[in-house]
Coordinates of N, CA, C and O in Angstrom, one line a residue:
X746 N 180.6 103.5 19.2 CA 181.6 104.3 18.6 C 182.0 105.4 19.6 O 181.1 106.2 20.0
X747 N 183.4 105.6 20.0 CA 183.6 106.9 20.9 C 184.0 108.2 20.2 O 184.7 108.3 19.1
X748 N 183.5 109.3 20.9 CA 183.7 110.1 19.8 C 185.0 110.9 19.8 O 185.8 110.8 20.7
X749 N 185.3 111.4 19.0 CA 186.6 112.1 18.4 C 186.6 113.4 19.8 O 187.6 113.8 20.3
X750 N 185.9 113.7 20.1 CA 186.1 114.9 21.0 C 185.1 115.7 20.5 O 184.6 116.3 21.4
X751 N 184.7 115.9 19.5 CA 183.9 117.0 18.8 C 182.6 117.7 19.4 O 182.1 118.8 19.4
X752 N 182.2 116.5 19.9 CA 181.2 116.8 20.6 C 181.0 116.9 22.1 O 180.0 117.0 22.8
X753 N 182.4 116.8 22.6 CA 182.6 117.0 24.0 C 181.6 118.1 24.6 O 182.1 119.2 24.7
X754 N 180.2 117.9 25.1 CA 179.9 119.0 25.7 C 179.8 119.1 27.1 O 179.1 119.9 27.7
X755 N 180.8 118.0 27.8 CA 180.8 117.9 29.4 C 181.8 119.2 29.3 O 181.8 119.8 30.4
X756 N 182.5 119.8 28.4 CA 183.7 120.7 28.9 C 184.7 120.2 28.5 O 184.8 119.2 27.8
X757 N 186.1 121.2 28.9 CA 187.3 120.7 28.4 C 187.4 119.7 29.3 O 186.5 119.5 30.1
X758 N 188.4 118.9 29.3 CA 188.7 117.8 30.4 C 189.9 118.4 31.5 O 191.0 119.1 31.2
X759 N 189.2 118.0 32.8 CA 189.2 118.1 33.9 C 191.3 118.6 34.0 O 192.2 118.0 33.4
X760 N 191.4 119.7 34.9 CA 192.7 119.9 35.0 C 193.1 120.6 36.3 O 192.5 121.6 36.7
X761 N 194.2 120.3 37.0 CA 194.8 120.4 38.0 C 195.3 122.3 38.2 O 196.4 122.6 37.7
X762 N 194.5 123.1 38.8 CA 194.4 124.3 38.6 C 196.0 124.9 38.9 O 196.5 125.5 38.0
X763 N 196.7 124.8 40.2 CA 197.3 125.2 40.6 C 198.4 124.4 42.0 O 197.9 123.4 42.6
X764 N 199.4 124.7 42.3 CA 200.3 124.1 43.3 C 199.6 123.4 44.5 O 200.0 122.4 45.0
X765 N 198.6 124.1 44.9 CA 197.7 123.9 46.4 C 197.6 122.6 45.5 O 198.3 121.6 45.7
X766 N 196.5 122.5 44.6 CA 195.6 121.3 43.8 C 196.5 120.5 43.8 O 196.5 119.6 44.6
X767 N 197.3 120.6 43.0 CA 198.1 119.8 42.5 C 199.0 118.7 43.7 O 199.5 117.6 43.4
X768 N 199.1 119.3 44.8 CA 199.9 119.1 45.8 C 199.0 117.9 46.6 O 199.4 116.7 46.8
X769 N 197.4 118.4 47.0 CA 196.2 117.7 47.2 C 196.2 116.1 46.3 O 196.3 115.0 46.6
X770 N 196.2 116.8 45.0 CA 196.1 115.6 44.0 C 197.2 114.8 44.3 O 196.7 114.5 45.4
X771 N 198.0 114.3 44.3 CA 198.8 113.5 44.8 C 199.1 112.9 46.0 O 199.6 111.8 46.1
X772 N 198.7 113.5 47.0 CA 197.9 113.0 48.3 C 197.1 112.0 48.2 O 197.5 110.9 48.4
X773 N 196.3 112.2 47.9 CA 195.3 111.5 47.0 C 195.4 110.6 46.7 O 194.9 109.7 47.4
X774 N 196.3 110.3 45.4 CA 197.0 109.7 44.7 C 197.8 108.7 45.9 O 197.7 107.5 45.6
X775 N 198.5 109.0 46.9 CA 199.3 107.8 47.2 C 198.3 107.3 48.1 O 198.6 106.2 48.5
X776 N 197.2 107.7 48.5 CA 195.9 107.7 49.6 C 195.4 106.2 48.2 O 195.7 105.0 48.6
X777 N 194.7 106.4 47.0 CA 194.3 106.0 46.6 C 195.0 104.5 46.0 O 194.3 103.5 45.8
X778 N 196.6 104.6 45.9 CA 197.3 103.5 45.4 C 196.6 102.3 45.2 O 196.1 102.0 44.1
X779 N 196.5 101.3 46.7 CA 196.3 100.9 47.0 C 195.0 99.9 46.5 O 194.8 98.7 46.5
X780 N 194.2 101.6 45.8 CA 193.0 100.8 45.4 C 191.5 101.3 46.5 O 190.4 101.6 46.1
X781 N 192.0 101.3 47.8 CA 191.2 101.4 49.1 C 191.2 102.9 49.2 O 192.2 103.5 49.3
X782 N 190.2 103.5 49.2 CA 190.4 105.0 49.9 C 189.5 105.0 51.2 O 188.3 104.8 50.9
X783 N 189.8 105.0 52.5 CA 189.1 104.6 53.3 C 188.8 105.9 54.1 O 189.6 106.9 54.2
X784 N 187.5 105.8 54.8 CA 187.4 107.6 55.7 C 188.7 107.6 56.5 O 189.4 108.5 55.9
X785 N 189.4 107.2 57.4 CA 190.4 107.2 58.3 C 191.2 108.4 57.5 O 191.4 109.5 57.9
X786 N 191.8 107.5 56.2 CA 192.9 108.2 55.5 C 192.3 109.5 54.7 O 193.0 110.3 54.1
X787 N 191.4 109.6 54.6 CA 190.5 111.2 54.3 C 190.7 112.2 55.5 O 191.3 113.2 55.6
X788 N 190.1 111.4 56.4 CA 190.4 112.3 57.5 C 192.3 112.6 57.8 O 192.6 113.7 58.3
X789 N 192.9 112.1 57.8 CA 194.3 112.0 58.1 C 194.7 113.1 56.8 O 195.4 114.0 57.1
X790 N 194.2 112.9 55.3 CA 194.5 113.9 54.5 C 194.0 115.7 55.2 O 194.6 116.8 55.3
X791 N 192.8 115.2 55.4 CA 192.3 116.6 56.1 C 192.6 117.5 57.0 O 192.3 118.6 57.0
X792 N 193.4 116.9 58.2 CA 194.3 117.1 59.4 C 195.9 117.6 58.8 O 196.7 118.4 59.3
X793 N 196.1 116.8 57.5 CA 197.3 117.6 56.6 C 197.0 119.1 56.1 O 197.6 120.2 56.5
X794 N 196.1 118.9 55.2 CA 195.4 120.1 55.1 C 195.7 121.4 55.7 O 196.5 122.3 55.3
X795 N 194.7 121.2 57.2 CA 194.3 122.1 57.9 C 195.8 122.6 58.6 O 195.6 123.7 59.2
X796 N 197.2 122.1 58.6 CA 198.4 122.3 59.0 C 199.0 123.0 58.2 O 199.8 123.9 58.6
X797 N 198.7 122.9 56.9 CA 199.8 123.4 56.0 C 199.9 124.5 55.4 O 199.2 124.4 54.3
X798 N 200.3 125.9 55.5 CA 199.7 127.5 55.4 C 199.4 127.0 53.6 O 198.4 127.5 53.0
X799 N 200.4 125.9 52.6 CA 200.0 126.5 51.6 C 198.7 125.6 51.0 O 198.5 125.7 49.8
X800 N 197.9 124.9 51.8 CA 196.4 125.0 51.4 C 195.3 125.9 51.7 O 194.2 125.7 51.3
X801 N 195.9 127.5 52.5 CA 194.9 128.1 52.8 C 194.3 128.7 51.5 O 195.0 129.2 50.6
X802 N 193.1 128.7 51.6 CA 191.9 129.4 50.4 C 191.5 128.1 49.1 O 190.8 128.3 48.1
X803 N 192.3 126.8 49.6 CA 191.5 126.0 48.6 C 190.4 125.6 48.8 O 190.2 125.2 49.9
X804 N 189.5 125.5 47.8 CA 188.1 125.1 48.1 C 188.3 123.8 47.6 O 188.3 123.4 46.4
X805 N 188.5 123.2 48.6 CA 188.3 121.0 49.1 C 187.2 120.4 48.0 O 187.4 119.3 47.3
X806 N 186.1 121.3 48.0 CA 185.0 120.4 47.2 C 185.5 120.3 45.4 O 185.5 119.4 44.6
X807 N 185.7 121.7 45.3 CA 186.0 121.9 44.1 C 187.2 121.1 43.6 O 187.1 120.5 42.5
X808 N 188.5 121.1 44.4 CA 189.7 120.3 43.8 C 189.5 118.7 43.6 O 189.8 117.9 42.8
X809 N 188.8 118.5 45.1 CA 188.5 116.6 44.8 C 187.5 116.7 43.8 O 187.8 115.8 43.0
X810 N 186.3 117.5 43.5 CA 185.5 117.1 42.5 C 186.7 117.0 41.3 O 186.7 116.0 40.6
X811 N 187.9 118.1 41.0 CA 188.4 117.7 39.4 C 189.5 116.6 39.7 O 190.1 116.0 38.8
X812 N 189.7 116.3 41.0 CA 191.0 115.2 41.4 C 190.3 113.8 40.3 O 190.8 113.2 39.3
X813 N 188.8 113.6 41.2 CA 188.0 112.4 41.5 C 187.8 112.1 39.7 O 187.5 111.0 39.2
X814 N 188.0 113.5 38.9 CA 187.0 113.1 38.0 C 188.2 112.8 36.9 O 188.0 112.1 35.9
X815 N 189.5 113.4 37.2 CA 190.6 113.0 36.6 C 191.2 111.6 37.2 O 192.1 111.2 36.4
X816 N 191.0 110.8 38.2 CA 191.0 109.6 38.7 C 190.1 108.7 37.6 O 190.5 107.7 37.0
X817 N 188.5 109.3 37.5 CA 188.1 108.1 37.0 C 188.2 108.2 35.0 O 188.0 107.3 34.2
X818 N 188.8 109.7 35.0 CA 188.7 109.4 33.6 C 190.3 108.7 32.7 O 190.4 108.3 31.6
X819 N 191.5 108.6 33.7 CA 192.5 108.2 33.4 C 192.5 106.6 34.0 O 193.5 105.9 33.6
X820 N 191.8 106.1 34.7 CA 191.7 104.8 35.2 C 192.8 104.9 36.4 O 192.8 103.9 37.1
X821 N 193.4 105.5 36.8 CA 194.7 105.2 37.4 C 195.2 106.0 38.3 O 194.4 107.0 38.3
X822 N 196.3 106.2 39.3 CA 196.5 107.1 40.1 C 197.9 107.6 39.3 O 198.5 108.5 39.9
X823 N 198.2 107.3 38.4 CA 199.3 107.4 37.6 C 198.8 108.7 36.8 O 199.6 109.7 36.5
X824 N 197.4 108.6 36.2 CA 197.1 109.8 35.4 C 196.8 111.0 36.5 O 196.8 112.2 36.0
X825 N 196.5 111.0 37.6 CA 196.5 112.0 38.8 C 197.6 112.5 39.0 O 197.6 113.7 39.4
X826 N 198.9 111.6 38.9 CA 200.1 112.0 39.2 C 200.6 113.0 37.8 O 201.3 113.9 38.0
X827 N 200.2 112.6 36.5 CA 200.8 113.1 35.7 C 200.2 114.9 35.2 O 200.7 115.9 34.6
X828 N 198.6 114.7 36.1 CA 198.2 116.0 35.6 C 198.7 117.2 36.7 O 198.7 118.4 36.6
X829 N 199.2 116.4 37.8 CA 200.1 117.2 39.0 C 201.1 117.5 39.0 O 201.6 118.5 39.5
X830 N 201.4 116.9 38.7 CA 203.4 116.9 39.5 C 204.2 118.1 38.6 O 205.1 118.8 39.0
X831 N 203.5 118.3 37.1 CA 204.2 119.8 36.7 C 203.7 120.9 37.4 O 204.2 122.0 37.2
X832 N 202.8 120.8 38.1 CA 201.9 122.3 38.9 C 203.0 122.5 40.3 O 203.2 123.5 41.0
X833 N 203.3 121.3 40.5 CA 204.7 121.6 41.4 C 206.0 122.1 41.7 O 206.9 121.3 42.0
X834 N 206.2 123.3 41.7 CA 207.5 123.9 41.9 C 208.4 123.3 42.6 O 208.2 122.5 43.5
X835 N 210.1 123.9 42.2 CA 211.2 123.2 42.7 C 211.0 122.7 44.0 O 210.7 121.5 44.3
X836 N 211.0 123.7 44.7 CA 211.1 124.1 46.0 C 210.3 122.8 46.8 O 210.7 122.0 47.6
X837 N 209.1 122.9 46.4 CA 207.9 122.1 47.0 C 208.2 120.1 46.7 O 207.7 119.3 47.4
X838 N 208.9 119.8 45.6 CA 208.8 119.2 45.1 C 209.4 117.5 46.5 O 208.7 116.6 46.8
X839 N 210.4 117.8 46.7 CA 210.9 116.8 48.0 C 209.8 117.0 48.9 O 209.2 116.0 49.1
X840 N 209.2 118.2 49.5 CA 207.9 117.7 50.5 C 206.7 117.2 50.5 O 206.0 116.7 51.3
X841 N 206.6 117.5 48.9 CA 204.9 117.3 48.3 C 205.6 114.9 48.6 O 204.9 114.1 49.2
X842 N 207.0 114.7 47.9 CA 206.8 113.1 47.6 C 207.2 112.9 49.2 O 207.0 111.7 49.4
X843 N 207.8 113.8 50.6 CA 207.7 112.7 51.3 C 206.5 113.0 52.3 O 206.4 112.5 53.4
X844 N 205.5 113.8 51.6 CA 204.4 113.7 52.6 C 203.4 112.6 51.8 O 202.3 112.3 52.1
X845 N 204.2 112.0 50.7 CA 203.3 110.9 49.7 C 203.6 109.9 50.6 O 202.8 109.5 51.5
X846 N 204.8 109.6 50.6 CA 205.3 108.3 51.1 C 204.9 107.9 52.8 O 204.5 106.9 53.3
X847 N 205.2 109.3 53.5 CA 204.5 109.4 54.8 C 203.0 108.7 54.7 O 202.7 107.7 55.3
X848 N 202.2 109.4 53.8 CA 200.8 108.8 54.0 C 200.6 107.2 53.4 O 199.5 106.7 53.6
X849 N 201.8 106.5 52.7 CA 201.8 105.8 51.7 C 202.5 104.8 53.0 O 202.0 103.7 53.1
X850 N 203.5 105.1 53.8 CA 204.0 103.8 54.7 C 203.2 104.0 56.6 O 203.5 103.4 57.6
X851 N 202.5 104.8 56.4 CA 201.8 105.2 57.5 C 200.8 103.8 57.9 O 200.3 103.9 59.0
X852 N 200.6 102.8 57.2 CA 200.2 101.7 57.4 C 201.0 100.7 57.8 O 200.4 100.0 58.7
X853 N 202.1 100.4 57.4 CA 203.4 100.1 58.0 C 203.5 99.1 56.6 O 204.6 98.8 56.2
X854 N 202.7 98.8 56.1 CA 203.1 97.8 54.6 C 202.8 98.7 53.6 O 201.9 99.6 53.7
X855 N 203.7 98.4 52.4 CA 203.6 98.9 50.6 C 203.7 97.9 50.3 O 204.4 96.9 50.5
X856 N 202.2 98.4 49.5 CA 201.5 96.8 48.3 C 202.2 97.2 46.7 O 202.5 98.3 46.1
X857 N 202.2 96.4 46.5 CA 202.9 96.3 45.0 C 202.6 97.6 44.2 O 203.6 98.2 43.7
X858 N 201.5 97.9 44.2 CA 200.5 99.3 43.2 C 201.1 100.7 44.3 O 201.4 101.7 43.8
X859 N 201.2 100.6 45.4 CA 201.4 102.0 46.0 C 203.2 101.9 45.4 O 203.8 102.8 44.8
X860 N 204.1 100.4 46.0 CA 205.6 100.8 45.2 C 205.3 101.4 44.2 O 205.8 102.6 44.0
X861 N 204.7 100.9 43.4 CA 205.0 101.5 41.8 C 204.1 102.9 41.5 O 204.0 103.3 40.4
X862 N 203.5 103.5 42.4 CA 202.6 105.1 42.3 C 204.3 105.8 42.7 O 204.7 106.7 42.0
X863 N 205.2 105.0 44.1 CA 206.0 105.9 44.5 C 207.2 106.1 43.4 O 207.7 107.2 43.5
X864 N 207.8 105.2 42.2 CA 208.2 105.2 41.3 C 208.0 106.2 40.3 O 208.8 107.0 39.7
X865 N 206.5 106.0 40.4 CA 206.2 107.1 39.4 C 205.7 108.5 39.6 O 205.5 109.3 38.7
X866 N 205.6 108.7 40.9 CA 205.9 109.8 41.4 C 207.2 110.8 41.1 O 207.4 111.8 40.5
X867 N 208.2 109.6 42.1 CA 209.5 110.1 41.8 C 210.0 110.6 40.4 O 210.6 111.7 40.2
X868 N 209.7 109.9 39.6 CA 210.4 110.0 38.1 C 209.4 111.4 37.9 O 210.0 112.4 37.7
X869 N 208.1 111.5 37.9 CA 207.1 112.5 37.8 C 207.8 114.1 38.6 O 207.8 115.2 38.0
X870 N 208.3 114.0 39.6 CA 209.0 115.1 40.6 C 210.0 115.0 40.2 O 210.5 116.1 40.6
X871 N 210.8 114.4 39.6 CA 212.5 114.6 39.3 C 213.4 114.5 40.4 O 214.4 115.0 40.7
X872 N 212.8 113.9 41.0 CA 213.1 113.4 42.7 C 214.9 112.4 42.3 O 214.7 111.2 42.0
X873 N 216.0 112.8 42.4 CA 216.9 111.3 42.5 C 216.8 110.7 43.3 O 216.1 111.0 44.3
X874 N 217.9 108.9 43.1 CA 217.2 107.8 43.6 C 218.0 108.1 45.4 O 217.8 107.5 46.4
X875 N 218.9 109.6 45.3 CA 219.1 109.6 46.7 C 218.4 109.9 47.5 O 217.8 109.4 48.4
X876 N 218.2 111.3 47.0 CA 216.9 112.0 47.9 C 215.8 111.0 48.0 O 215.1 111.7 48.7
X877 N 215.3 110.2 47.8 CA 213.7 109.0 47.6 C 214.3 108.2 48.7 O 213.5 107.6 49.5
X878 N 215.4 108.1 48.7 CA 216.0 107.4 49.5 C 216.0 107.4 50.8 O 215.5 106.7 51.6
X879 N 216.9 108.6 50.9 CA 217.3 109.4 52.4 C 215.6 110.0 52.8 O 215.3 110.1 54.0
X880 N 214.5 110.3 51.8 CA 213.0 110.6 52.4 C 211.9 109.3 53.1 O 211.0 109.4 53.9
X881 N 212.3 108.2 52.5 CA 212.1 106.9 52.6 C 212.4 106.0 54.1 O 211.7 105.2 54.7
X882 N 213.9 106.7 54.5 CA 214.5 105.9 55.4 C 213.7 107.2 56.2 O 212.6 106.7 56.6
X883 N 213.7 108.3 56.6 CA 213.7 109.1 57.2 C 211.6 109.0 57.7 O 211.1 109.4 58.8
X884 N 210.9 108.5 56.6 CA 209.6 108.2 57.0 C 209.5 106.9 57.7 O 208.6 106.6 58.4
X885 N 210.6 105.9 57.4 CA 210.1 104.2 57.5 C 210.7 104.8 59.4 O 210.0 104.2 60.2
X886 N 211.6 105.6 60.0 CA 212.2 105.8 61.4 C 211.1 106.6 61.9 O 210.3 106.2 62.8
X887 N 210.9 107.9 61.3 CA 209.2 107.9 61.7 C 208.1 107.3 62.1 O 207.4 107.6 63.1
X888 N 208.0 106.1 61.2 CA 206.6 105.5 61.7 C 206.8 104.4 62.3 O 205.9 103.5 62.3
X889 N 208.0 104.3 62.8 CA 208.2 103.1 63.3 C 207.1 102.9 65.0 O 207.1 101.8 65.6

């Protein structure tokens, strides 16, 4: 029998604190698509990280512990995406999906499960089908 909640004494369930997190979580998220999260692309997240002024002061252990634990309690990279993508502001919103896709075609193939994370990103960011577009062409000339 699962329970109603009532007795939830792990805590409330796990939640995406703020922009930095949220921004991380989705990283993640296109990192994880796939299925594979492999050290290479941890480290390649971490080198993002360490670049970008607006992750200074997040503490890494703490956001992957609620990323990892909202990954395994939604099954999916889709429930990672959904507890994020409102913690993201206008502004951020085009960089956060083409640093997804950057990390997402950085292998040079999209498997069926990362197209459809980038889908549901986009619809998630309110991203239109131009801008996904023009960010898309502009990473596939990138990594070429």
């Amino acid at each position: 029998m699962k329970n109603m909640g009532l007795f939830n004494f792990g805590g409330a369930k796990p939640e995406i604190k703020d922009e930095k997190e949220g921004y991380l979580a989705i990283i993640y998220a296109a990192i994880a698509a796939d299925g594979i999260v492999e050290q290479e692309e941890i480290n390649a997240l971490l080198v993002t990280i360490a670049n970008k002024s607006i992750f200074r002061g997040l503490d890494l252990n703490d956001a992957f512990k609620r990323i990892q634990k909202i990954h395994k309690e939604s099954g999916t990279v889709k429930g990672i995406i959904e507890a994020a993508a409102p913690k993201i502001s206008e502004g951020y919103k085009a960089t956060v999906f083409a640093t997804a896709v950057d990390f997402m075609l950085s292998d040079g193939t999209v498997a069926s499960a990362e197209e459809q994370m980038l889908y549901d990103l986009k619809s998630a960011l309110n991203i239109s089908d131009s801008m996904a577009k023009n960010i898309v062409d502009v990473i596939v000339i990138k990594n070429k």
